[in-house]
Short mmCIF file of C-alpha atoms in Angstrom, two decimals:
data_model
loop_
_atom_site.label_atom_id
_atom_site.label_comp_id
_atom_site.label_asym_id
_atom_site.label_seq_id
_atom_site.Cartn_x
_atom_site.Cartn_y
_atom_site.Cartn_z
CA UNK A 215 -0.09 0.09 0.04
CA UNK A 216 1.47 3.33 -1.02
CA UNK A 217 1.92 6.21 1.70
CA UNK A 218 -1.05 7.95 0.11
CA UNK A 219 -3.45 5.16 0.25
CA UNK A 220 -2.14 4.37 4.13
CA UNK A 221 -2.76 8.26 5.00
CA UNK A 222 -6.26 7.99 3.42
CA UNK A 223 -7.13 4.83 5.04
CA UNK A 224 -6.06 6.31 8.53
CA UNK A 225 -8.08 9.49 8.03
CA UNK A 226 -11.01 7.46 7.22
CA UNK A 227 -10.60 5.51 10.21
CA UNK A 228 -10.31 8.31 12.44
CA UNK A 229 -13.50 9.79 10.95
CA UNK A 230 -15.47 6.47 11.52
CA UNK A 231 -14.07 6.40 15.22
CA UNK A 232 -14.80 9.92 15.99
CA UNK A 233 -18.64 9.47 15.01
CA UNK A 234 -18.91 6.91 17.74
CA UNK A 235 -20.48 8.58 20.74
CA UNK A 236 -18.26 8.51 24.10
CA UNK A 237 -17.90 10.38 26.86
CA UNK A 238 -15.85 13.63 26.31
CA UNK A 239 -12.78 14.38 28.52
CA UNK A 240 -10.21 17.21 28.11
CA UNK A 241 -7.04 16.55 26.72
CA UNK A 242 -4.89 15.28 29.85
CA UNK A 243 -2.06 17.62 31.17
CA UNK A 244 0.97 16.19 32.10
CA UNK A 245 3.24 13.18 30.98
CA UNK A 246 2.32 10.65 27.95
CA UNK A 247 3.96 7.93 26.02
CA UNK A 248 3.51 5.85 22.91
CA UNK A 249 4.31 3.92 19.88
CA UNK A 250 3.69 4.20 16.16
CA UNK A 251 4.60 2.46 12.84
CA UNK A 252 3.78 2.72 9.32
CA UNK A 253 5.71 3.55 6.10
CA UNK A 254 8.77 5.61 5.88
CA UNK A 255 10.91 6.54 2.88
CA UNK A 256 14.77 7.45 2.47
CA UNK A 257 15.00 9.31 -0.93
CA UNK A 258 18.05 7.60 -2.19
CA UNK A 259 18.68 7.57 -5.80
CA UNK A 260 20.41 5.24 -8.23
CA UNK A 261 23.00 8.08 -8.62
CA UNK A 262 24.10 7.62 -5.01
CA UNK A 263 25.18 4.30 -5.95
CA UNK A 264 26.11 4.08 -9.54
CA UNK A 265 29.00 4.79 -11.62
CA UNK A 266 29.26 4.11 -15.53
CA UNK A 267 30.17 0.58 -14.79
CA UNK A 268 26.53 -0.11 -13.52
CA UNK A 269 23.80 -1.83 -15.19
CA UNK A 270 20.46 -3.71 -14.60
CA UNK A 271 20.27 -1.66 -11.44
CA UNK A 272 17.27 -1.65 -8.94
CA UNK A 273 16.57 0.23 -5.84
CA UNK A 274 14.08 0.04 -2.94
CA UNK A 275 13.88 3.00 -0.79
CA UNK A 276 10.28 2.72 1.05
CA UNK A 277 9.39 0.17 3.56
CA UNK A 278 8.24 -0.41 7.44
CA UNK A 279 9.29 1.74 10.12
CA UNK A 280 8.56 2.66 13.63
CA UNK A 281 8.66 4.87 16.45
CA UNK A 282 8.52 5.38 20.15
CA UNK A 283 7.78 8.71 21.73
CA UNK A 284 7.40 10.25 25.27
CA UNK A 285 6.25 13.90 26.16
CA UNK A 286 4.76 16.47 28.46
CA UNK A 287 1.71 18.37 27.71
CA UNK A 288 1.82 21.71 29.41
CA UNK A 289 -1.74 22.77 28.43
CA UNK A 290 -4.73 22.00 25.67
CA UNK A 291 -2.69 23.75 23.14
CA UNK A 292 1.24 22.99 23.59
CA UNK A 293 3.44 19.87 24.28
CA UNK A 294 7.16 18.99 24.07
CA UNK A 295 8.11 15.43 23.07
CA UNK A 296 11.13 13.30 22.26
CA UNK A 297 10.85 10.49 19.57
CA UNK A 298 12.85 7.72 18.37
CA UNK A 299 12.58 7.15 14.89
CA UNK A 300 13.61 3.92 12.85
CA UNK A 301 13.33 4.60 9.12
CA UNK A 302 13.14 1.64 6.48
CA UNK A 303 16.48 0.24 5.23
CA UNK A 304 17.06 0.73 1.68
CA UNK A 305 18.45 -1.68 -1.02
CA UNK A 306 20.27 -1.38 -4.28
CA UNK A 307 21.17 -4.07 -6.60
CA UNK A 308 22.92 -4.10 -9.92
CA UNK A 309 25.62 -5.50 -12.41
CA UNK A 310 29.07 -4.01 -12.54
CA UNK A 311 31.52 -4.53 -15.45
CA UNK A 312 34.31 -3.48 -13.13
CA UNK A 313 35.98 -0.74 -15.57
CA UNK A 314 35.89 2.18 -12.86
CA UNK A 315 37.18 2.39 -9.42
CA UNK A 316 34.26 1.69 -7.07
CA UNK A 317 32.60 -1.58 -7.79
CA UNK A 318 34.59 -4.86 -8.79
CA UNK A 319 33.12 -6.79 -11.55
CA UNK A 320 29.92 -8.89 -11.08
CA UNK A 321 26.76 -8.68 -8.83
CA UNK A 322 26.91 -5.76 -6.21
CA UNK A 323 24.73 -4.41 -3.70
CA UNK A 324 24.35 -1.87 -1.35
CA UNK A 325 22.01 -1.01 1.73
CA UNK A 326 21.29 2.43 4.19
CA UNK A 327 20.27 2.20 7.65
CA UNK A 328 18.87 5.26 9.09
CA UNK A 329 17.34 6.11 12.60
CA UNK A 330 17.39 9.06 15.20
CA UNK A 331 16.03 10.99 18.11
CA UNK A 332 13.64 13.85 17.52
CA UNK A 333 13.13 16.77 20.11
CA UNK A 334 10.12 18.53 18.98
CA UNK A 335 7.21 20.87 20.31
CA UNK A 336 3.60 20.27 19.26
CA UNK A 337 0.72 22.81 18.66
CA UNK A 338 -2.68 21.76 19.02
CA UNK A 339 -6.02 22.81 17.80
CA UNK A 340 -8.62 23.43 18.85
CA UNK A 341 -7.26 24.04 22.22
CA UNK A 342 -10.37 22.77 24.30
CA UNK A 343 -12.23 19.68 25.24
CA UNK A 344 -12.44 18.09 21.66
CA UNK A 345 -12.19 14.41 20.66
CA UNK A 346 -10.44 15.20 17.48
CA UNK A 347 -7.62 17.71 17.41
CA UNK A 348 -5.01 18.61 14.57
CA UNK A 349 -1.30 19.50 15.33
CA UNK A 350 1.74 20.81 13.97
CA UNK A 351 5.03 19.50 14.94
CA UNK A 352 8.85 20.74 14.71
CA UNK A 353 11.90 20.59 15.94
CA UNK A 354 15.52 18.98 15.57
CA UNK A 355 16.36 15.43 14.27
CA UNK A 356 19.49 13.95 15.44
CA UNK A 357 20.18 11.26 13.02
CA UNK A 358 22.60 8.40 12.37
CA UNK A 359 23.16 6.71 8.94
CA UNK A 360 25.16 3.80 7.57
CA UNK A 361 25.79 3.25 4.09
CA UNK A 362 27.18 -0.37 3.05
CA UNK A 363 28.72 -1.60 -0.13
CA UNK A 364 28.89 -5.22 -0.58
CA UNK A 365 32.25 -4.90 -1.83
CA UNK A 366 34.56 -2.14 -3.28
CA UNK A 367 37.88 -2.37 -4.97
CA UNK A 368 39.59 -0.49 -2.19
CA UNK A 369 37.97 -2.66 0.67
CA UNK A 370 36.21 0.79 2.26
CA UNK A 371 32.61 -0.66 2.08
CA UNK A 372 30.94 1.10 5.18
CA UNK A 373 30.44 4.58 5.79
CA UNK A 374 28.97 6.03 8.80
CA UNK A 375 27.59 9.44 9.39
CA UNK A 376 25.67 11.44 12.23
CA UNK A 377 24.37 14.99 12.42
CA UNK A 378 21.28 17.35 13.14
CA UNK A 379 18.48 18.43 10.84
CA UNK A 380 15.21 20.24 11.52
CA UNK A 381 12.18 17.88 11.36
CA UNK A 382 8.62 18.97 10.96
CA UNK A 383 5.29 17.73 10.07
CA UNK A 384 1.39 17.62 11.06
CA UNK A 385 -1.04 15.16 12.56
CA UNK A 386 -4.31 14.18 13.84
CA UNK A 387 -5.12 13.20 17.33
CA UNK A 388 -8.24 11.21 18.23
CA UNK A 389 -9.28 10.47 21.92
CA UNK A 390 -10.35 6.88 21.97
CA UNK A 391 -11.18 6.80 25.91
CA UNK A 392 -9.92 8.50 29.19
CA UNK A 393 -5.81 8.65 28.80
CA UNK A 394 -6.07 6.93 25.56
CA UNK A 395 -5.44 8.33 22.37
CA UNK A 396 -5.24 7.47 18.64
CA UNK A 397 -2.36 9.48 16.63
CA UNK A 398 -1.87 9.72 12.77
CA UNK A 399 1.17 11.82 11.83
CA UNK A 400 3.30 12.61 8.69
CA UNK A 401 6.80 13.75 9.30
CA UNK A 402 9.89 15.04 7.19
CA UNK A 403 13.61 15.58 7.61
CA UNK A 404 17.04 15.53 6.00
CA UNK A 405 20.02 13.19 6.43
CA UNK A 406 23.38 12.78 4.95
CA UNK A 407 24.95 9.47 3.35
CA UNK A 408 28.57 8.70 3.16
CA UNK A 409 29.52 12.52 3.68
CA UNK A 410 28.34 13.35 0.39
CA UNK A 411 24.76 13.20 -0.51
CA UNK A 412 21.76 14.73 1.47
CA UNK A 413 18.51 12.86 1.16
CA UNK A 414 15.03 13.31 2.45
CA UNK A 415 13.39 11.04 5.00
CA UNK A 416 9.61 10.82 5.49
CA UNK A 417 7.62 9.09 7.82
CA UNK A 418 3.53 8.07 7.68
CA UNK A 419 2.75 6.71 11.17
CA UNK A 420 -0.13 5.81 13.22
CA UNK A 421 0.07 4.92 16.92
CA UNK A 422 -1.55 4.77 20.28
CA UNK A 423 -0.52 7.08 23.30
CA UNK A 424 -1.47 6.92 26.96
CA UNK A 425 -1.42 9.61 29.43
CA UNK A 426 -0.19 9.12 32.96
#
């Protein structure tokens, strides 16, 4: 299922659940925590891996990702949150004729691994007792990436990077019951691979949180 179809399905699910009559509670002030999962994409292109020796190339950039989060809600409108985000691994496969300096001749492959910690603020609307709230989310993403080559002519086949980038997104939160919420959100940031390529990282997640 594509990220667009996943998002449409999640929004439809929230709309259906929101129509079920339940006692209305004000959104709880204080600590909360939760977990989420869904689709993620790391926008690596074939150009990152390829040189002119490559043929029959294929690349996969999307797949399962997940997150864990905890935060503190100061009032009905504002919260601070820390997230652990794990993006899908990407995979590249091709055939090289070995004519240049990167890949040896034969079947070659590469993969990237991406995760990190995000510190964010959340602004909710409406700031009152409501089963459904929209929110904007923004902050900093402290990321770690690894790019691995199956084999190279100079034996250097793993490159690790870390850094900090802005992260932002938006979401919908639905109160399922007292202290329990369903959340659907989309996030976007940038990471660096092998010290030479900046690529976009996106997440489309749904999850459950509980207030304490």
